[in-house]
CSV table of N, CA and C in Angstrom, one decimal:
chain,number,residue,atom,x,y,z
L,9,UNK,N,-0.6,-26.9,1.8
L,9,UNK,CA,0.5,-26.1,1.4
L,9,UNK,C,0.7,-25.1,2.5
L,10,UNK,N,2.0,-25.1,3.0
L,10,UNK,CA,2.4,-24.2,4.1
L,10,UNK,C,3.2,-23.1,3.6
L,11,UNK,N,2.6,-21.9,3.6
L,11,UNK,CA,3.3,-20.7,3.1
L,11,UNK,C,4.1,-20.1,4.3
L,12,UNK,N,5.3,-19.8,4.1
L,12,UNK,CA,6.1,-19.2,5.2
L,12,UNK,C,5.5,-17.9,5.7
L,13,UNK,N,5.6,-17.6,7.0
L,13,UNK,CA,5.0,-16.4,7.5
L,13,UNK,C,5.4,-15.2,6.8
L,14,UNK,N,6.7,-15.1,6.5
L,14,UNK,CA,7.2,-13.9,5.8
L,14,UNK,C,6.5,-13.7,4.5
L,15,UNK,N,6.3,-14.7,3.7
L,15,UNK,CA,5.6,-14.6,2.4
L,15,UNK,C,4.1,-14.3,2.6
L,16,UNK,N,3.5,-15.0,3.5
L,16,UNK,CA,2.1,-14.8,3.8
L,16,UNK,C,1.8,-13.4,4.2
L,17,UNK,N,2.7,-12.8,5.1
L,17,UNK,CA,2.5,-11.5,5.5
L,17,UNK,C,2.6,-10.5,4.3
L,18,UNK,N,3.6,-10.7,3.5
L,18,UNK,CA,3.8,-9.8,2.3
L,18,UNK,C,2.7,-9.9,1.3
L,19,UNK,N,2.2,-11.1,1.1
L,19,UNK,CA,1.0,-11.3,0.2
L,19,UNK,C,-0.2,-10.6,0.7
L,20,UNK,N,-0.5,-10.7,2.0
L,20,UNK,CA,-1.6,-10.0,2.6
L,20,UNK,C,-1.4,-8.5,2.6
L,21,UNK,N,-0.2,-8.1,2.8
L,21,UNK,CA,0.1,-6.6,2.7
L,21,UNK,C,-0.1,-6.1,1.3
L,22,UNK,N,0.2,-6.8,0.3
L,22,UNK,CA,0.0,-6.4,-1.1
L,22,UNK,C,-1.5,-6.3,-1.3
L,23,UNK,N,-2.2,-7.3,-1.0
L,23,UNK,CA,-3.7,-7.3,-1.2
L,23,UNK,C,-4.3,-6.1,-0.4
L,24,UNK,N,-3.9,-5.9,0.8
L,24,UNK,CA,-4.5,-4.8,1.6
L,24,UNK,C,-4.2,-3.5,1.0
L,25,UNK,N,-3.0,-3.4,0.5
L,25,UNK,CA,-2.6,-2.1,-0.1
L,25,UNK,C,-3.3,-1.8,-1.4
L,26,UNK,N,-3.7,-2.8,-2.1
L,26,UNK,CA,-4.6,-2.5,-3.3
L,26,UNK,C,-5.9,-1.9,-2.8
L,27,UNK,N,-6.5,-2.5,-1.8
L,27,UNK,CA,-7.7,-1.9,-1.2
L,27,UNK,C,-7.5,-0.5,-0.7
L,28,UNK,N,-6.4,-0.3,0.0
L,28,UNK,CA,-6.1,1.0,0.6
L,28,UNK,C,-5.9,2.1,-0.5
L,29,UNK,N,-5.2,1.7,-1.6
L,29,UNK,CA,-5.0,2.7,-2.6
L,29,UNK,C,-6.3,3.1,-3.3
L,30,UNK,N,-7.2,2.1,-3.5
L,30,UNK,CA,-8.5,2.4,-4.1
L,30,UNK,C,-9.3,3.2,-3.1
L,31,UNK,N,-9.3,2.9,-1.9
L,31,UNK,CA,-10.1,3.7,-0.9
L,31,UNK,C,-9.6,5.1,-0.8
L,32,UNK,N,-8.3,5.3,-0.8
L,32,UNK,CA,-7.7,6.7,-0.7
L,32,UNK,C,-7.9,7.5,-2.0
L,33,UNK,N,-7.7,6.9,-3.1
L,33,UNK,CA,-7.6,7.7,-4.4
L,33,UNK,C,-8.6,7.3,-5.4
L,34,UNK,N,-9.3,6.2,-5.4
L,34,UNK,CA,-10.2,5.8,-6.4
L,34,UNK,C,-11.4,6.8,-6.6
L,35,UNK,N,-11.9,7.4,-5.5
L,35,UNK,CA,-13.0,8.3,-5.6
L,35,UNK,C,-12.6,9.5,-6.5
L,36,UNK,N,-11.3,9.8,-6.6
L,36,UNK,CA,-10.9,11.0,-7.4
L,36,UNK,C,-11.3,10.9,-8.8
L,37,UNK,N,-11.4,9.6,-9.3
L,37,UNK,CA,-11.8,9.4,-10.7
L,37,UNK,C,-13.3,9.2,-10.9
L,38,UNK,N,-13.9,8.4,-10.0
L,38,UNK,CA,-15.3,8.0,-10.3
L,38,UNK,C,-16.3,8.8,-9.4
L,39,UNK,N,-15.9,9.5,-8.4
L,39,UNK,CA,-16.9,10.2,-7.6
L,39,UNK,C,-16.6,11.7,-7.3
L,40,UNK,N,-15.8,12.3,-8.2
L,40,UNK,CA,-15.4,13.6,-8.0
L,40,UNK,C,-16.5,14.6,-8.1
L,41,UNK,N,-17.6,14.2,-8.7
L,41,UNK,CA,-18.8,15.1,-8.8
L,41,UNK,C,-19.8,14.8,-7.8
L,42,UNK,N,-19.6,13.8,-6.9
L,42,UNK,CA,-20.5,13.4,-5.9
L,42,UNK,C,-20.1,14.1,-4.6
L,43,UNK,N,-21.1,14.2,-3.6
L,43,UNK,CA,-20.7,14.8,-2.4
L,43,UNK,C,-19.5,14.1,-1.7
L,44,UNK,N,-18.7,14.9,-1.0
L,44,UNK,CA,-17.5,14.2,-0.4
L,44,UNK,C,-17.9,13.2,0.7
L,45,UNK,N,-19.0,13.4,1.3
L,45,UNK,CA,-19.5,12.5,2.3
L,45,UNK,C,-19.7,11.1,1.7
L,46,UNK,N,-20.3,11.1,0.6
L,46,UNK,CA,-20.6,9.8,-0.1
L,46,UNK,C,-19.3,9.1,-0.5
L,47,UNK,N,-18.3,9.9,-1.0
L,47,UNK,CA,-17.0,9.3,-1.3
L,47,UNK,C,-16.3,8.8,0.0
L,48,UNK,N,-16.5,9.5,1.1
L,48,UNK,CA,-15.9,9.1,2.4
L,48,UNK,C,-16.5,7.8,2.9
L,49,UNK,N,-17.8,7.7,2.8
L,49,UNK,CA,-18.5,6.5,3.2
L,49,UNK,C,-18.1,5.3,2.4
L,50,UNK,N,-18.0,5.5,1.1
L,50,UNK,CA,-17.6,4.4,0.2
L,50,UNK,C,-16.1,4.0,0.5
L,51,UNK,N,-15.3,5.0,0.8
L,51,UNK,CA,-13.9,4.7,1.1
L,51,UNK,C,-13.8,3.9,2.4
L,52,UNK,N,-14.6,4.2,3.4
L,52,UNK,CA,-14.6,3.5,4.6
L,52,UNK,C,-15.0,2.0,4.4
L,53,UNK,N,-15.9,1.8,3.6
L,53,UNK,CA,-16.3,0.4,3.3
L,53,UNK,C,-15.1,-0.4,2.7
L,54,UNK,N,-14.5,0.3,1.7
L,54,UNK,CA,-13.3,-0.3,1.1
L,54,UNK,C,-12.2,-0.5,2.1
L,55,UNK,N,-12.0,0.5,2.9
L,55,UNK,CA,-10.9,0.5,3.9
L,55,UNK,C,-11.1,-0.7,4.9
L,56,UNK,N,-12.4,-1.0,5.2
L,56,UNK,CA,-12.7,-2.1,6.1
L,56,UNK,C,-12.0,-3.4,5.5
L,57,UNK,N,-12.2,-3.6,4.2
L,57,UNK,CA,-11.6,-4.8,3.5
L,57,UNK,C,-10.1,-4.7,3.7
L,58,UNK,N,-9.5,-3.5,3.5
L,58,UNK,CA,-8.1,-3.3,3.7
L,58,UNK,C,-7.6,-3.8,5.1
L,59,UNK,N,-8.4,-3.3,6.1
L,59,UNK,CA,-8.0,-3.7,7.5
L,59,UNK,C,-8.2,-5.1,7.8
L,60,UNK,N,-9.1,-5.8,7.2
L,60,UNK,CA,-9.3,-7.2,7.4
L,60,UNK,C,-8.1,-8.0,6.8
L,61,UNK,N,-7.4,-7.4,5.9
L,61,UNK,CA,-6.2,-8.1,5.4
L,61,UNK,C,-4.9,-7.6,6.2
L,62,UNK,N,-4.9,-6.3,6.4
L,62,UNK,CA,-3.7,-5.6,7.0
L,62,UNK,C,-3.4,-6.1,8.4
L,63,UNK,N,-4.4,-6.2,9.2
L,63,UNK,CA,-4.2,-6.5,10.6
L,63,UNK,C,-3.6,-7.9,10.7
L,64,UNK,N,-4.2,-9.0,10.1
L,64,UNK,CA,-3.5,-10.3,10.2
L,64,UNK,C,-2.1,-10.3,9.5
L,65,UNK,N,-2.0,-9.5,8.4
L,65,UNK,CA,-0.7,-9.4,7.8
L,65,UNK,C,0.4,-8.9,8.7
L,66,UNK,N,0.1,-7.9,9.5
L,66,UNK,CA,1.1,-7.4,10.5
L,66,UNK,C,1.3,-8.3,11.7
L,67,UNK,N,0.2,-9.0,12.1
L,67,UNK,CA,0.4,-9.9,13.2
L,67,UNK,C,1.2,-11.1,12.8
L,68,UNK,N,1.0,-11.6,11.6
L,68,UNK,CA,1.8,-12.7,11.1
L,68,UNK,C,3.2,-12.2,10.8
L,69,UNK,N,3.4,-11.1,10.2
L,69,UNK,CA,4.7,-10.5,9.9
L,69,UNK,C,5.5,-10.2,11.1
L,70,UNK,N,4.9,-9.8,12.2
L,70,UNK,CA,5.6,-9.5,13.4
L,70,UNK,C,6.2,-10.7,14.1
L,71,UNK,N,5.9,-11.9,13.6
L,71,UNK,CA,6.5,-13.1,14.1
L,71,UNK,C,7.9,-13.3,13.5
L,72,UNK,N,8.1,-12.7,12.3
L,72,UNK,CA,9.4,-12.9,11.6
L,72,UNK,C,10.1,-11.6,11.3
L,73,UNK,N,9.5,-10.5,11.4
L,73,UNK,CA,10.1,-9.2,11.1
L,73,UNK,C,10.0,-8.3,12.3
L,74,UNK,N,10.9,-7.3,12.4
L,74,UNK,CA,10.8,-6.3,13.4
L,74,UNK,C,9.7,-5.3,13.0
L,75,UNK,N,9.3,-4.5,13.9
L,75,UNK,CA,8.3,-3.4,13.6
L,75,UNK,C,8.8,-2.5,12.5
L,76,UNK,N,10.1,-2.0,12.6
L,76,UNK,CA,10.6,-1.1,11.5
L,76,UNK,C,10.7,-1.8,10.2
L,77,UNK,N,11.0,-3.1,10.2
L,77,UNK,CA,11.1,-3.9,8.9
L,77,UNK,C,9.7,-4.0,8.3
L,78,UNK,N,8.7,-4.3,9.2
L,78,UNK,CA,7.3,-4.3,8.7
L,78,UNK,C,6.9,-3.0,8.0
L,79,UNK,N,7.2,-1.9,8.7
L,79,UNK,CA,6.9,-0.6,8.1
L,79,UNK,C,7.5,-0.3,6.8
L,80,UNK,N,8.8,-0.6,6.6
L,80,UNK,CA,9.4,-0.4,5.4
L,80,UNK,C,8.9,-1.3,4.3
L,81,UNK,N,8.6,-2.5,4.6
L,81,UNK,CA,8.0,-3.4,3.7
L,81,UNK,C,6.7,-2.8,3.2
L,82,UNK,N,5.9,-2.3,4.1
L,82,UNK,CA,4.6,-1.7,3.7
L,82,UNK,C,4.8,-0.5,2.8
L,83,UNK,N,5.8,0.3,3.1
L,83,UNK,CA,6.1,1.5,2.3
L,83,UNK,C,6.5,1.1,0.8
L,84,UNK,N,7.3,0.1,0.7
L,84,UNK,CA,7.7,-0.4,-0.6
L,84,UNK,C,6.5,-0.9,-1.3
L,85,UNK,N,5.7,-1.7,-0.7
L,85,UNK,CA,4.5,-2.3,-1.3
L,85,UNK,C,3.6,-1.1,-1.7
L,86,UNK,N,3.5,-0.1,-0.9
L,86,UNK,CA,2.6,1.0,-1.2
L,86,UNK,C,3.0,1.7,-2.5
L,87,UNK,N,4.3,2.0,-2.6
L,87,UNK,CA,4.7,2.6,-3.9
L,87,UNK,C,4.6,1.7,-5.0
L,88,UNK,N,4.9,0.4,-4.8
L,88,UNK,CA,4.8,-0.6,-5.9
L,88,UNK,C,3.3,-0.8,-6.4
L,89,UNK,N,2.4,-0.6,-5.5
L,89,UNK,CA,1.0,-0.7,-5.9
L,89,UNK,C,0.5,0.6,-6.5
L,90,UNK,N,1.0,1.7,-5.9
L,90,UNK,CA,0.5,3.1,-6.3
L,90,UNK,C,0.9,3.4,-7.7
L,91,UNK,N,2.1,3.1,-8.1
L,91,UNK,CA,2.6,3.6,-9.4
L,91,UNK,C,1.7,3.0,-10.5
L,92,UNK,N,1.5,1.6,-10.6
L,92,UNK,CA,0.6,1.1,-11.6
L,92,UNK,C,-0.8,1.7,-11.5
L,93,UNK,N,-1.3,1.8,-10.3
L,93,UNK,CA,-2.7,2.4,-10.1
L,93,UNK,C,-2.7,3.8,-10.7
L,94,UNK,N,-1.7,4.6,-10.4
L,94,UNK,CA,-1.7,6.0,-10.9
L,94,UNK,C,-1.7,6.0,-12.4
L,95,UNK,N,-0.8,5.2,-13.0
L,95,UNK,CA,-0.6,5.2,-14.4
L,95,UNK,C,-1.8,4.5,-15.2
L,96,UNK,N,-2.2,3.3,-14.7
L,96,UNK,CA,-3.2,2.5,-15.5
L,96,UNK,C,-4.7,3.0,-15.2
L,97,UNK,N,-5.0,3.3,-13.9
L,97,UNK,CA,-6.3,3.6,-13.6
L,97,UNK,C,-6.6,5.1,-13.6
L,98,UNK,N,-5.6,5.9,-13.1
L,98,UNK,CA,-5.8,7.3,-13.1
L,98,UNK,C,-5.2,8.1,-14.3
L,99,UNK,N,-4.6,7.3,-15.2
L,99,UNK,CA,-4.0,7.9,-16.4
L,99,UNK,C,-3.0,8.9,-16.2
L,100,UNK,N,-2.2,8.7,-15.2
L,100,UNK,CA,-1.1,9.6,-14.9
L,100,UNK,C,0.1,9.2,-15.7
L,101,UNK,N,0.9,10.1,-16.2
L,101,UNK,CA,2.1,9.7,-17.0
L,101,UNK,C,3.2,9.2,-16.1
L,102,UNK,N,4.0,8.3,-16.6
L,102,UNK,CA,5.2,7.8,-15.9
L,102,UNK,C,6.2,9.0,-15.7
L,103,UNK,N,6.8,9.1,-14.6
L,103,UNK,CA,7.8,10.1,-14.3
L,103,UNK,C,9.0,9.4,-13.7
L,104,UNK,N,10.1,9.9,-14.1
L,104,UNK,CA,11.4,9.4,-13.5
L,104,UNK,C,11.4,9.6,-12.0
L,105,UNK,N,10.6,10.5,-11.4
L,105,UNK,CA,10.5,10.6,-10.0
L,105,UNK,C,10.0,9.3,-9.3
L,106,UNK,N,9.2,8.5,-10.0
L,106,UNK,CA,8.8,7.2,-9.5
L,106,UNK,C,10.0,6.4,-9.3
L,107,UNK,N,10.9,6.4,-10.2
L,107,UNK,CA,12.1,5.6,-10.1
L,107,UNK,C,13.0,6.1,-9.0
L,108,UNK,N,13.2,7.4,-8.9
L,108,UNK,CA,14.0,7.9,-7.8
L,108,UNK,C,13.5,7.6,-6.5
L,109,UNK,N,12.1,7.8,-6.3
L,109,UNK,CA,11.5,7.4,-5.0
L,109,UNK,C,11.7,6.0,-4.7
L,110,UNK,N,11.6,5.1,-5.7
L,110,UNK,CA,11.9,3.7,-5.5
L,110,UNK,C,13.3,3.4,-5.0
L,111,UNK,N,14.2,4.1,-5.6
L,111,UNK,CA,15.6,3.9,-5.2
L,111,UNK,C,15.9,4.4,-3.8
L,112,UNK,N,15.2,5.5,-3.4
L,112,UNK,CA,15.3,6.0,-2.0
L,112,UNK,C,14.8,4.9,-1.1
L,113,UNK,N,13.6,4.3,-1.5
L,113,UNK,CA,13.1,3.2,-0.6
L,113,UNK,C,14.0,2.0,-0.5
L,114,UNK,N,14.7,1.7,-1.6
L,114,UNK,CA,15.7,0.6,-1.5
L,114,UNK,C,16.7,0.9,-0.5
L,115,UNK,N,17.2,2.2,-0.4
L,115,UNK,CA,18.1,2.6,0.6
L,115,UNK,C,17.5,2.4,2.0
L,116,UNK,N,16.3,2.7,2.2
L,116,UNK,CA,15.6,2.6,3.4
L,116,UNK,C,15.5,1.1,3.8
L,117,UNK,N,15.2,0.3,2.8
L,117,UNK,CA,15.1,-1.2,3.0
L,117,UNK,C,16.5,-1.7,3.5
L,118,UNK,N,17.6,-1.2,2.9
L,118,UNK,CA,18.9,-1.7,3.3
L,118,UNK,C,19.1,-1.3,4.8
L,119,UNK,N,18.8,-0.1,5.2
L,119,UNK,CA,19.1,0.3,6.6
L,119,UNK,C,18.2,-0.4,7.6
L,120,UNK,N,17.0,-0.8,7.2
L,120,UNK,CA,16.1,-1.5,8.1
L,120,UNK,C,16.4,-2.9,8.2
L,121,UNK,N,17.1,-3.5,7.2
L,121,UNK,CA,17.4,-5.0,7.3
L,121,UNK,C,18.8,-5.3,7.5
L,122,UNK,N,19.7,-4.3,7.5
L,122,UNK,CA,21.1,-4.6,7.8
L,122,UNK,C,21.3,-5.1,9.2
L,123,UNK,N,22.2,-5.9,9.5
L,123,UNK,CA,22.5,-6.3,10.8
L,123,UNK,C,23.1,-5.2,11.7
L,124,UNK,N,22.9,-5.3,13.0
L,124,UNK,CA,23.6,-4.4,13.8
L,124,UNK,C,22.7,-3.5,14.6
């Protein structure tokens, strides 16, 4: 099965973003009473997994996307991963601001991908 470079890059970026979100924010739920250094060390371990996916994702993606396009794809994925994480794992309530932020990102996607 031959996955197109664009799709493979996006799939790897989604997976890496899951690890990134857990590394950045997961300790706020399960390690808030632990020393910050322990949380930082655990986050670094998780971040290594993120980098093992993110670096090849960007290398593959750079064969079909421009650098600004790769960045905006990552930002959209970041918000798409963060909102369910915040709501389901961190028990944050849904806010319309999530929708407004998403719409702003759609505008950014338009400008990064339009011709010219």
